[in-house]
Coordinates of C-alpha atoms in Angstrom, one line a residue:
Chain A
M19 CA -63.8 -8.4 -7.9
T20 CA -60.5 -10.0 -8.3
T21 CA -61.4 -11.5 -11.6
Q22 CA -62.4 -8.1 -12.7
T23 CA -59.1 -6.4 -11.9
N24 CA -57.3 -9.3 -13.5
S25 CA -59.2 -8.8 -16.7
I26 CA -58.5 -5.1 -16.6
S27 CA -54.8 -5.5 -16.1
K28 CA -54.8 -7.9 -19.1
M29 CA -56.3 -5.3 -21.3
P30 CA -53.7 -3.8 -23.7
F31 CA -54.5 -0.2 -23.0
V32 CA -53.7 -0.5 -19.3
K33 CA -50.1 -1.6 -19.9
P34 CA -48.6 1.9 -20.8
T35 CA -49.9 3.3 -17.5
V36 CA -48.3 0.4 -15.6
R37 CA -45.0 1.1 -17.3
A38 CA -45.3 4.8 -16.8
S39 CA -45.9 4.3 -13.1
K40 CA -42.7 2.2 -13.0
T41 CA -40.5 5.0 -14.4
K42 CA -42.5 7.4 -12.3
K43 CA -41.6 5.3 -9.3
I44 CA -37.9 5.5 -10.2
L45 CA -38.1 9.2 -10.6
L46 CA -40.0 9.5 -7.4
A47 CA -37.3 7.4 -5.6
L48 CA -34.6 9.5 -7.2
F49 CA -36.3 12.7 -6.1
R50 CA -37.0 11.4 -2.6
D51 CA -33.4 10.3 -2.0
R52 CA -31.9 13.1 -4.0
Y53 CA -29.5 14.1 -1.2
L54 CA -28.3 10.5 -1.0
Y55 CA -27.4 10.5 -4.7
L56 CA -25.8 13.9 -4.3
L57 CA -23.5 12.3 -1.8
A58 CA -22.7 9.4 -4.1
I59 CA -22.0 11.6 -7.2
P60 CA -18.4 12.7 -6.5
G61 CA -17.4 9.1 -5.8
I62 CA -19.2 7.7 -8.8
L63 CA -17.6 10.3 -11.0
Y64 CA -14.2 9.5 -9.6
F65 CA -14.6 5.8 -10.3
L66 CA -16.0 6.4 -13.8
I67 CA -13.2 8.8 -14.8
F68 CA -10.2 7.3 -13.0
K69 CA -11.0 3.6 -12.9
F70 CA -13.2 2.9 -16.0
V71 CA -11.9 5.4 -18.5
P72 CA -8.4 3.9 -18.3
M73 CA -9.9 0.5 -19.0
W74 CA -11.4 1.9 -22.1
G75 CA -8.0 3.5 -22.8
L76 CA -6.6 0.1 -23.1
I77 CA -7.9 0.0 -26.7
I78 CA -4.7 1.7 -27.7
S79 CA -2.9 -1.6 -27.2
F80 CA -4.5 -2.6 -30.5
Q81 CA -3.7 0.7 -32.2
N82 CA -0.7 2.7 -33.2
Y83 CA -1.8 5.4 -30.8
S84 CA -0.8 8.9 -31.6
P85 CA -1.6 11.7 -29.1
F86 CA -2.5 14.0 -31.9
L87 CA -5.1 11.7 -33.5
G88 CA -6.5 10.4 -30.2
I89 CA -8.1 7.0 -29.5
L90 CA -10.9 7.6 -32.0
H91 CA -8.7 8.2 -35.1
S92 CA -5.5 6.3 -34.4
P93 CA -4.9 3.4 -36.8
W94 CA -5.7 -0.2 -35.8
V95 CA -2.9 -2.7 -35.8
G96 CA -4.5 -5.8 -34.2
F97 CA -2.2 -7.9 -32.1
E98 CA 1.0 -6.5 -33.6
H99 CA 2.3 -5.1 -30.2
F100 CA 1.7 -8.4 -28.5
Q101 CA 3.5 -10.3 -31.2
R102 CA 6.4 -7.8 -30.8
L103 CA 6.4 -8.4 -27.1
F104 CA 6.4 -12.2 -27.2
G105 CA 9.0 -12.3 -29.9
N106 CA 11.2 -10.0 -27.8
E107 CA 14.2 -11.0 -25.8
D108 CA 13.2 -8.4 -23.2
F109 CA 10.0 -10.3 -22.5
K110 CA 11.9 -13.4 -21.3
I111 CA 14.0 -11.3 -19.0
I112 CA 11.2 -9.2 -17.4
F113 CA 9.0 -12.3 -17.1
R114 CA 11.8 -14.3 -15.4
N115 CA 12.7 -11.4 -13.1
T116 CA 9.1 -10.8 -12.0
L117 CA 8.4 -14.5 -11.3
A118 CA 11.8 -15.0 -9.6
I119 CA 11.3 -12.0 -7.2
S120 CA 7.7 -13.1 -6.5
F121 CA 8.6 -16.6 -5.7
L122 CA 11.6 -15.7 -3.6
N123 CA 9.3 -13.5 -1.6
L124 CA 6.8 -16.3 -1.3
L125 CA 9.5 -18.6 -0.1
L126 CA 11.4 -16.3 2.3
F127 CA 9.1 -13.4 3.1
F128 CA 5.8 -15.2 3.5
P129 CA 6.7 -17.4 6.5
A130 CA 8.4 -14.6 8.4
P131 CA 5.3 -13.0 9.9
I132 CA 3.9 -16.4 10.8
V133 CA 7.1 -17.4 12.7
L134 CA 7.2 -14.0 14.4
S135 CA 3.6 -14.2 15.5
L136 CA 4.1 -17.7 17.0
L137 CA 7.1 -16.4 18.9
L138 CA 5.3 -13.2 20.0
N139 CA 2.4 -15.3 21.2
E140 CA 4.7 -17.1 23.5
V141 CA 5.8 -13.9 25.3
S142 CA 4.2 -13.9 28.7
S143 CA 4.9 -10.3 29.6
S144 CA 2.3 -8.2 27.9
V145 CA 4.4 -5.0 28.3
Y146 CA 7.4 -6.5 26.5
K147 CA 5.1 -7.9 23.8
R148 CA 3.6 -4.5 23.2
W149 CA 7.0 -2.8 23.0
I150 CA 8.2 -5.3 20.4
Q151 CA 5.0 -5.0 18.4
T152 CA 5.3 -1.2 18.4
V153 CA 8.8 -1.4 17.1
I154 CA 8.4 -4.0 14.5
Y155 CA 5.2 -2.5 13.0
F156 CA 6.9 0.9 12.4
P157 CA 9.0 0.3 9.2
H158 CA 5.8 -0.5 7.3
F159 CA 4.9 3.2 7.4
L160 CA 8.2 4.5 5.9
S161 CA 8.3 5.4 2.2
W162 CA 10.4 3.3 -0.1
V163 CA 12.7 6.3 -0.7
I164 CA 13.5 6.4 3.0
I165 CA 14.0 2.7 3.1
A166 CA 16.3 2.7 0.1
G167 CA 18.1 5.6 1.6
I168 CA 18.6 3.8 4.9
T169 CA 19.7 0.7 3.0
F170 CA 22.4 2.8 1.3
I171 CA 23.5 4.4 4.6
M172 CA 23.8 0.9 6.2
L173 CA 25.1 -1.1 3.3
G174 CA 26.8 1.4 1.0
Q175 CA 30.3 0.3 -0.2
A176 CA 32.2 3.5 0.4
D177 CA 30.9 4.6 3.8
G178 CA 28.0 2.3 4.8
L179 CA 27.9 1.4 8.5
V180 CA 28.2 -2.4 7.9
N181 CA 31.3 -1.9 5.7
E182 CA 32.8 0.4 8.2
I183 CA 32.4 -2.3 10.8
I184 CA 33.9 -4.9 8.4
A185 CA 36.8 -2.5 7.7
Y186 CA 37.3 -1.9 11.4
F187 CA 37.8 -5.6 11.9
G188 CA 40.2 -5.6 9.0
G189 CA 37.9 -7.2 6.4
E190 CA 37.3 -6.4 2.8
K191 CA 34.4 -4.0 2.0
I192 CA 31.5 -5.7 0.2
A193 CA 29.4 -4.2 -2.6
F194 CA 26.1 -5.3 -1.2
L195 CA 24.0 -2.9 -3.4
S196 CA 25.5 -3.7 -6.8
E197 CA 26.2 -7.4 -6.5
P198 CA 24.1 -9.2 -9.1
K199 CA 24.3 -12.6 -7.3
T200 CA 22.4 -11.3 -4.3
F201 CA 20.3 -8.5 -5.7
W202 CA 17.0 -10.4 -5.5
L203 CA 17.9 -11.5 -2.0
L204 CA 18.5 -7.8 -1.1
L205 CA 15.0 -7.0 -2.3
V206 CA 13.5 -9.8 -0.2
V207 CA 15.5 -8.8 2.9
Q208 CA 14.1 -5.2 2.5
N209 CA 10.6 -6.6 2.2
I210 CA 11.1 -8.6 5.3
W211 CA 12.5 -5.6 7.2
R212 CA 9.6 -3.5 6.1
D213 CA 6.6 -5.8 6.4
A214 CA 7.3 -8.9 8.4
G215 CA 6.4 -7.2 11.6
W216 CA 3.3 -5.6 10.1
G217 CA 2.2 -9.0 8.7
T218 CA 1.9 -10.3 12.3
V219 CA -1.1 -8.1 13.0
I220 CA -3.4 -10.5 11.1
F221 CA -1.9 -13.7 12.5
L222 CA -1.9 -12.5 16.0
A223 CA -5.5 -11.7 15.7
A224 CA -6.2 -15.1 14.4
I225 CA -4.3 -16.7 17.3
T226 CA -6.4 -14.9 19.8
S227 CA -9.4 -16.7 18.5
V228 CA -7.9 -20.1 19.3
D229 CA -9.8 -21.7 22.2
P230 CA -7.6 -21.5 25.4
A231 CA -9.1 -24.7 26.7
L232 CA -7.2 -26.6 24.0
Y233 CA -3.9 -25.4 25.5
E234 CA -5.0 -26.4 29.0
S235 CA -5.9 -29.9 28.0
A236 CA -2.7 -30.2 25.9
R237 CA -0.7 -29.2 29.0
M238 CA -2.5 -31.8 31.1
D239 CA -1.5 -34.4 28.5
G240 CA 2.1 -33.3 28.9
A241 CA 2.7 -31.3 25.8
N242 CA 5.5 -28.8 25.9
R243 CA 5.6 -25.4 24.3
F244 CA 6.8 -26.6 20.9
R245 CA 4.2 -29.3 20.8
Q246 CA 1.5 -26.8 21.8
I247 CA 2.6 -24.5 18.9
W248 CA 2.7 -27.4 16.5
H249 CA -0.5 -29.1 17.4
I250 CA -2.7 -26.3 18.5
T251 CA -1.7 -22.8 17.5
L252 CA -0.6 -23.7 13.9
P253 CA -3.7 -25.8 13.1
G254 CA -5.8 -23.0 14.7
I255 CA -4.5 -20.4 12.2
K256 CA -4.2 -22.8 9.3
N257 CA -7.2 -21.2 7.5
V258 CA -5.8 -17.7 7.7
I259 CA -2.4 -19.0 6.5
I260 CA -4.0 -20.7 3.5
V261 CA -6.1 -17.8 2.5
L262 CA -3.1 -15.3 2.7
L263 CA -0.9 -17.7 0.8
I264 CA -3.4 -18.1 -1.9
L265 CA -3.9 -14.3 -2.1
R266 CA -0.2 -13.9 -2.3
I267 CA 0.0 -16.3 -5.2
G268 CA -2.8 -14.3 -6.9
Q269 CA -0.5 -11.2 -6.6
V270 CA 2.4 -12.9 -8.4
M271 CA 2.7 -10.3 -11.1
E272 CA 2.9 -7.5 -8.5
V273 CA 6.5 -6.8 -7.5
G274 CA 6.8 -3.3 -5.9
F275 CA 7.6 -0.8 -8.5
E276 CA 9.0 1.9 -6.2
Q277 CA 11.3 -0.5 -4.4
I278 CA 12.8 -1.9 -7.6
Y279 CA 13.0 1.5 -9.3
L280 CA 14.9 2.9 -6.4
M281 CA 17.2 0.0 -5.8
S282 CA 18.3 -0.8 -9.4
N283 CA 21.7 0.3 -10.6
A284 CA 23.8 -0.4 -13.6
P285 CA 25.4 -3.7 -12.5
V286 CA 22.1 -5.3 -11.6
A287 CA 19.9 -3.6 -14.3
S288 CA 19.2 -6.8 -16.2
L289 CA 18.0 -8.5 -12.9
A290 CA 15.9 -5.5 -11.8
D291 CA 13.8 -5.0 -15.0
V292 CA 10.2 -6.1 -14.3
F293 CA 6.9 -5.4 -16.1
D294 CA 6.2 -2.1 -14.3
T295 CA 9.7 -0.7 -14.8
Y296 CA 9.7 -1.8 -18.4
V297 CA 6.3 -0.2 -19.1
Y298 CA 7.4 3.0 -17.3
R299 CA 10.6 3.3 -19.3
N300 CA 9.2 2.4 -22.7
G301 CA 5.9 4.2 -22.3
V302 CA 6.1 7.3 -20.1
R303 CA 9.8 8.0 -20.7
A304 CA 10.2 6.9 -24.4
G305 CA 6.7 7.6 -25.5
Q306 CA 5.9 4.2 -27.0
F307 CA 2.4 4.3 -25.6
S308 CA 0.6 1.6 -27.6
Y309 CA 3.4 -1.0 -27.1
S310 CA 3.7 -0.3 -23.4
A311 CA 0.0 -0.3 -22.9
A312 CA 0.0 -3.8 -24.5
V313 CA 2.7 -5.0 -22.1
G314 CA 0.6 -3.6 -19.2
L315 CA -2.5 -5.2 -20.5
F316 CA -0.8 -8.6 -20.7
K317 CA 0.4 -8.2 -17.1
S318 CA -3.0 -7.1 -15.9
V319 CA -4.8 -10.0 -17.6
I320 CA -2.4 -12.5 -16.1
G321 CA -2.9 -10.8 -12.8
L322 CA -6.7 -11.0 -13.1
I323 CA -6.6 -14.7 -14.0
M324 CA -4.2 -15.4 -11.1
V325 CA -6.5 -13.6 -8.6
L326 CA -9.6 -15.4 -9.8
L327 CA -7.8 -18.7 -9.8
A328 CA -6.5 -18.0 -6.3
N329 CA -10.0 -17.1 -5.1
R330 CA -11.3 -20.4 -6.6
L331 CA -8.6 -22.3 -4.7
A332 CA -9.5 -20.5 -1.5
K333 CA -13.1 -21.6 -1.9
M334 CA -12.0 -25.2 -2.7
F335 CA -10.3 -25.2 0.7
G336 CA -13.6 -24.4 2.2
E337 CA -12.8 -20.7 2.9
E338 CA -15.1 -17.9 2.2
G339 CA -12.9 -16.6 -0.6
V340 CA -12.3 -12.9 -1.2
Y341 CA -15.0 -12.1 -3.7
Chain B
M19 CA 11.3 -30.4 36.7
K20 CA 13.4 -31.0 33.6
R21 CA 10.6 -29.7 31.4
H22 CA 10.4 -26.6 33.5
V23 CA 14.1 -25.8 32.8
S24 CA 13.6 -26.3 29.0
E25 CA 10.6 -24.0 29.2
L26 CA 12.7 -21.3 30.9
I27 CA 15.4 -21.6 28.3
F28 CA 12.8 -21.3 25.6
E29 CA 11.3 -18.3 27.2
Y30 CA 14.6 -16.5 27.6
A31 CA 15.8 -17.4 24.1
N32 CA 12.5 -16.1 22.7
Y33 CA 12.9 -12.8 24.6
I34 CA 16.4 -12.4 23.3
F35 CA 15.5 -13.3 19.8
L36 CA 12.6 -10.9 19.7
F37 CA 14.8 -8.2 21.1
I38 CA 17.2 -8.7 18.3
I39 CA 14.4 -8.5 15.7
G40 CA 13.0 -5.3 17.3
A41 CA 16.5 -3.8 17.4
A42 CA 17.0 -4.7 13.8
C43 CA 13.9 -2.8 13.0
I44 CA 14.7 0.3 14.9
F45 CA 18.5 0.5 15.0
P46 CA 19.0 1.9 11.5
L47 CA 16.7 4.8 12.3
Y48 CA 18.5 5.3 15.7
Y49 CA 21.9 5.4 14.0
V50 CA 20.6 7.8 11.4
F51 CA 19.3 10.1 14.2
V52 CA 22.5 10.0 16.2
V53 CA 24.7 10.9 13.2
S54 CA 22.3 13.6 12.1
I55 CA 22.8 15.5 15.5
S56 CA 26.5 14.7 15.8
D57 CA 29.4 16.8 15.1
P58 CA 30.4 16.3 11.4
I59 CA 34.1 16.2 12.2
E60 CA 33.6 13.5 14.7
Y61 CA 31.7 11.5 12.2
L62 CA 34.5 11.8 9.7
H63 CA 36.9 10.4 12.2
S64 CA 34.8 7.4 13.1
K65 CA 31.7 6.2 11.4
L66 CA 30.9 3.9 14.3
L67 CA 28.9 6.5 16.3
L68 CA 26.5 4.9 18.7
F69 CA 25.9 7.9 21.1
P70 CA 26.0 11.6 20.3
T71 CA 28.8 13.2 22.2
K72 CA 28.7 16.7 20.9
I73 CA 25.2 17.6 19.8
T74 CA 24.8 20.0 16.9
F75 CA 22.0 21.0 14.6
I76 CA 24.2 22.3 11.8
N77 CA 22.9 19.6 9.4
Y78 CA 19.3 20.6 10.1
K79 CA 20.1 24.3 9.8
Y80 CA 21.6 23.7 6.4
I81 CA 18.7 21.6 5.1
F82 CA 16.1 24.1 6.2
S83 CA 18.1 26.8 4.5
T84 CA 17.6 25.2 1.1
P85 CA 14.4 26.4 -0.6
L86 CA 14.0 23.1 -2.5
F87 CA 13.7 21.2 0.7
T88 CA 11.4 23.5 2.6
R89 CA 9.2 24.0 -0.5
A90 CA 8.9 20.2 -0.9
T91 CA 8.0 19.8 2.7
G92 CA 5.2 22.3 2.1
V93 CA 4.0 20.4 -0.9
S94 CA 3.9 17.1 1.0
A95 CA 2.1 18.8 4.0
F96 CA -0.4 20.1 1.6
L97 CA -0.9 16.7 0.0
S98 CA -1.3 15.1 3.4
T99 CA -3.9 17.5 4.8
V100 CA -5.9 18.6 1.8
G101 CA -5.6 15.2 0.0
T102 CA -6.6 13.3 3.1
A103 CA -9.6 15.5 3.8
M104 CA -10.8 15.2 0.2
S105 CA -10.2 11.4 0.2
I106 CA -12.2 10.9 3.4
I107 CA -15.1 13.1 2.2
V108 CA -15.4 11.4 -1.2
T109 CA -14.9 7.9 0.0
S110 CA -17.2 8.1 3.0
A111 CA -20.0 9.8 1.1
L112 CA -20.0 7.2 -1.6
A113 CA -19.6 4.4 1.0
Y114 CA -22.5 5.8 3.0
A115 CA -24.8 6.0 0.0
L116 CA -23.9 2.4 -1.0
S117 CA -24.6 1.2 2.5
R118 CA -28.3 2.3 2.2
K119 CA -30.4 -0.4 0.8
R120 CA -32.9 2.0 -0.9
M121 CA -30.3 3.2 -3.3
L122 CA -31.1 2.4 -6.9
A123 CA -28.8 0.2 -8.9
R124 CA -26.8 -0.3 -5.7
K125 CA -25.8 -3.9 -6.6
Y126 CA -24.5 -2.9 -10.0
L127 CA -22.5 -0.1 -8.5
L128 CA -21.0 -2.4 -5.9
L129 CA -20.1 -4.9 -8.5
A130 CA -18.4 -2.3 -10.6
I131 CA -16.4 -1.2 -7.7
V132 CA -15.4 -4.8 -6.9
F133 CA -14.3 -5.1 -10.5
T134 CA -11.9 -2.1 -10.1
T135 CA -10.2 -4.0 -7.3
L136 CA -9.7 -7.0 -9.6
F137 CA -8.5 -5.4 -12.8
N138 CA -6.0 -2.6 -13.0
P139 CA -5.6 -1.2 -16.6
G140 CA -2.0 -0.4 -15.8
L141 CA 0.4 2.6 -16.0
I142 CA 0.0 3.9 -19.6
P143 CA -3.8 4.5 -19.8
N144 CA -3.7 6.2 -16.4
Y145 CA -0.8 8.4 -17.5
L146 CA -2.5 9.3 -20.7
L147 CA -5.7 10.1 -18.8
V148 CA -3.9 12.5 -16.5
R149 CA -2.1 14.0 -19.4
N150 CA -5.3 14.5 -21.4
L151 CA -6.9 16.1 -18.4
G152 CA -4.1 18.6 -18.4
L153 CA -3.0 17.7 -14.9
I154 CA 0.7 17.1 -15.8
N155 CA 2.9 19.3 -13.6
H156 CA -0.1 20.2 -11.5
I157 CA -0.2 19.4 -7.8
W158 CA -3.7 18.0 -8.2
A159 CA -2.3 15.2 -10.3
L160 CA -1.0 13.8 -7.0
I161 CA -4.4 14.0 -5.3
I162 CA -7.3 13.5 -7.7
P163 CA -6.2 10.3 -9.4
V164 CA -5.7 8.5 -6.1
L165 CA -8.7 10.1 -4.2
S166 CA -10.3 6.7 -3.4
S167 CA -10.0 3.1 -4.0
G168 CA -12.4 0.2 -4.3
W169 CA -11.0 -1.4 -1.2
N170 CA -11.5 1.7 0.9
V171 CA -15.1 2.2 -0.3
L172 CA -16.0 -1.4 0.3
L173 CA -14.4 -1.4 3.8
L174 CA -16.1 1.8 4.9
K175 CA -19.4 0.6 3.4
S176 CA -19.3 -2.6 5.5
F177 CA -18.6 -0.4 8.5
F178 CA -21.6 1.8 7.8
D179 CA -23.7 -1.3 7.3
S180 CA -23.6 -1.9 11.0
I181 CA -25.2 1.5 11.8
P182 CA -28.9 0.9 12.5
E183 CA -31.3 2.4 10.1
S184 CA -33.6 3.4 12.9
L185 CA -31.2 6.1 14.0
E186 CA -31.3 7.5 10.5
E187 CA -35.1 7.4 10.5
A188 CA -35.3 9.3 13.7
A189 CA -33.1 12.0 12.3
I190 CA -35.2 12.2 9.2
I191 CA -38.3 12.6 11.2
D192 CA -36.5 15.4 13.0
G193 CA -36.1 17.1 9.7
C194 CA -32.6 16.0 8.5
N195 CA -31.9 15.3 4.9
D196 CA -29.5 12.5 3.9
I197 CA -26.5 14.8 3.8
Q198 CA -27.2 16.0 7.3
V199 CA -27.7 12.4 8.5
W200 CA -24.4 11.5 6.9
F201 CA -22.5 14.5 8.3
R202 CA -24.1 14.8 11.8
I203 CA -25.0 11.2 12.7
V204 CA -23.1 8.7 10.6
L205 CA -19.7 10.3 10.5
P206 CA -19.5 11.1 14.3
L207 CA -20.6 7.6 15.1
S208 CA -17.8 6.2 12.9
L209 CA -15.0 8.4 14.2
P210 CA -12.6 5.5 15.1
A211 CA -12.9 4.1 11.6
L212 CA -12.5 7.5 10.0
A213 CA -9.5 8.2 12.1
T214 CA -7.8 5.0 11.0
F215 CA -8.6 5.7 7.3
S216 CA -7.4 9.3 7.6
L217 CA -4.1 8.3 9.1
F218 CA -3.6 5.7 6.4
F219 CA -4.5 8.2 3.7
A220 CA -2.2 10.8 5.3
V221 CA 0.8 8.4 5.4
A222 CA 0.1 7.4 1.8
Y223 CA 0.0 11.0 0.7
W224 CA 3.1 11.9 2.7
N225 CA 4.9 9.0 1.0
T226 CA 3.8 9.9 -2.5
F227 CA 6.6 9.1 -4.8
F228 CA 5.8 7.2 -8.0
N229 CA 2.9 9.4 -9.1
A230 CA 5.1 12.5 -8.6
I231 CA 7.8 10.9 -10.8
M232 CA 5.2 10.3 -13.5
Y233 CA 3.3 13.5 -13.4
I234 CA 5.5 16.3 -11.9
N235 CA 8.5 17.5 -13.9
D236 CA 8.7 21.0 -12.4
F237 CA 11.1 20.8 -9.4
K238 CA 9.2 23.6 -7.7
K239 CA 6.2 21.3 -7.3
W240 CA 8.2 18.3 -6.2
P241 CA 6.9 16.6 -3.0
L242 CA 9.4 15.7 -0.3
Q243 CA 10.0 12.1 -1.4
I244 CA 11.4 13.1 -4.8
V245 CA 13.7 15.6 -3.2
M246 CA 14.7 12.9 -0.8
Q247 CA 15.5 10.6 -3.8
T248 CA 17.7 13.2 -5.4
L249 CA 19.5 13.7 -2.1
L250 CA 19.8 10.1 -0.9
I251 CA 20.0 8.0 -4.0
D252 CA 20.5 9.8 -7.3
S253 CA 24.2 10.3 -7.4
S254 CA 24.2 12.7 -10.3
T255 CA 22.7 15.5 -8.2
Q256 CA 24.8 14.9 -5.1
S257 CA 27.7 17.0 -6.2
A258 CA 25.6 20.1 -5.7
Y259 CA 25.2 19.3 -2.1
N260 CA 28.8 18.1 -1.7
E261 CA 30.3 21.4 -2.6
Q262 CA 28.5 23.3 0.1
I263 CA 28.8 21.1 3.1
A264 CA 31.6 19.1 4.6
N265 CA 29.7 16.0 5.3
P266 CA 27.0 15.0 2.8
Q267 CA 26.3 11.7 4.6
A268 CA 25.2 13.4 7.8
L269 CA 23.1 15.8 5.7
K270 CA 21.3 12.9 4.2
M271 CA 20.6 11.5 7.6
A272 CA 19.2 14.8 8.8
A273 CA 16.9 14.7 5.8
V274 CA 15.8 11.2 6.6
V275 CA 15.0 12.3 10.2
I276 CA 12.9 15.2 9.0
A277 CA 11.0 13.1 6.5
T278 CA 10.3 10.5 9.1
T279 CA 9.3 12.9 11.9
P280 CA 5.6 13.4 10.9
I281 CA 5.1 9.7 10.7
M282 CA 6.7 9.3 14.1
C283 CA 4.2 11.9 15.3
V284 CA 1.0 10.2 14.0
Y285 CA 2.3 6.7 14.7
P286 CA 1.0 6.5 18.3
F287 CA -2.5 7.5 17.2
L288 CA -2.3 5.2 14.2
Q289 CA -1.1 2.3 16.3
K290 CA -4.1 2.5 18.7
H291 CA -6.5 2.0 15.9
F292 CA -4.9 0.1 13.1
A293 CA -5.2 -3.5 14.4
K294 CA -9.0 -2.9 14.2
G295 CA -8.7 -1.3 10.8
V296 CA -6.7 -4.1 9.4
M297 CA -9.1 -6.7 10.9
L298 CA -11.9 -4.8 9.2
G299 CA -10.0 -5.5 6.0
A300 CA -9.3 -9.1 7.0
V301 CA -13.0 -9.9 6.9
K302 CA -12.9 -9.5 3.2
G303 CA -9.3 -10.6 2.8

């Protein structure tokens, strides 16, 4: 019996019916789950149009795109825009600014939530802890416009509160907002104010998973609070720290557009120009679409490489990785 | 005994340090609030107001009397409500479909969505797309291009993964189709997750700034954040306000309070859930 069916299925004329039943199966499955696909369609359309069409639109980086001719008819120019970018003095400046702001954030902003979480974890009163958490999470939800506005109100040279206090004590008013020497630092301080508290959420959660028995035995051995933090809590959250650090490195090309756009002013303009602001100014404002798209593509490709490298690194450290 | 003392010192120092941090986070907002309800004359005499002595709402009255501001508040309220509803529906529907193993080509769709989180084509192609779709100067340009994101779909999908299929089967036997299962069973069961996502979406829509700068030139369709920018930061437009009111600084502060109030209102609800929501994200990074 089995040999018979085998020999039948080997016969050439049976094959088409097998294939037909496969497409039929797919059609049947499509029909059976038609409502499920109906649910998925708006989302799929959204991703197709707003996430994948722009990827296709990157073709204009290799063209002299003209809105009247469209992507299909605009003339090709190869790598001309990239050559123009790399030969440009602007490129050095925006690359330097982007990297400098990123690394300054890495150096000063990144450790802040870790230190805060360690200190919060040492608070024995849960009511006090909750109050502090509620307060330090809040700035994360404010828009950059509000944060920039508050910065102006607090640090403005003419009538900012800090300068009023300095003047009250007979000091000289300081131009915090337009001082090139400290502009990057100002950005980092804003970041810390906005997100250091919010960043503790993840570290505090990691700390709760540290085995309490470890603390008890450390205390038996005579370890004080600092030694407990150093030898138990920190190693306990080491993995989370490494993964977040690596992710952060992967995001090195991303420096907040809104923040920089809002905080930049004439005296600090050459320090505030980063990839995103450069692309916005040359592309959306000045209409150099192809050149700006090429600049954006360069940034995105570097970003993609950094994320993939970072993920690799995370896996090398024995972590799950992100993707 | 000595160790005990050092522990106490640490404890108190820690309490004080954290208090300072907390105060640094909230004091600027407190100060802004106090000035906004204080007498403008008093503020002009001394900028170091720490408590309101003569409470007045003159700044608020003035702000609400300008059509630009009230209209922009309306635009932002529209974005936060309609946008959030649309985002939640589209995101959760796709996430639910992707969480069902019987969906065809599910793996490829998931892979494609993961890819969108890795590679961002950048500003210009997005801008040209919105322009070619004829959405420039249209309020939908602030909703439709940001309806969903790969991260949100993947997060909600992993949440829906944990809902047992047997529940769904039971509903189907009772005569539900997939849309009814999604709407009547899956969504009610995931209300905490949906609440978290909604609040995050709502805050993001309320804070919409950059897309509005790119896509909206007509000041009648400006959302609140753009009006806030012209009021707080862009000095070229400030003279218009200066002429009409004695104290533009206090006016700015009242505007900040108004723009912050809705966030203050949703914050308690948000806070209850977001640790969980963030941890949901932490699973994947």
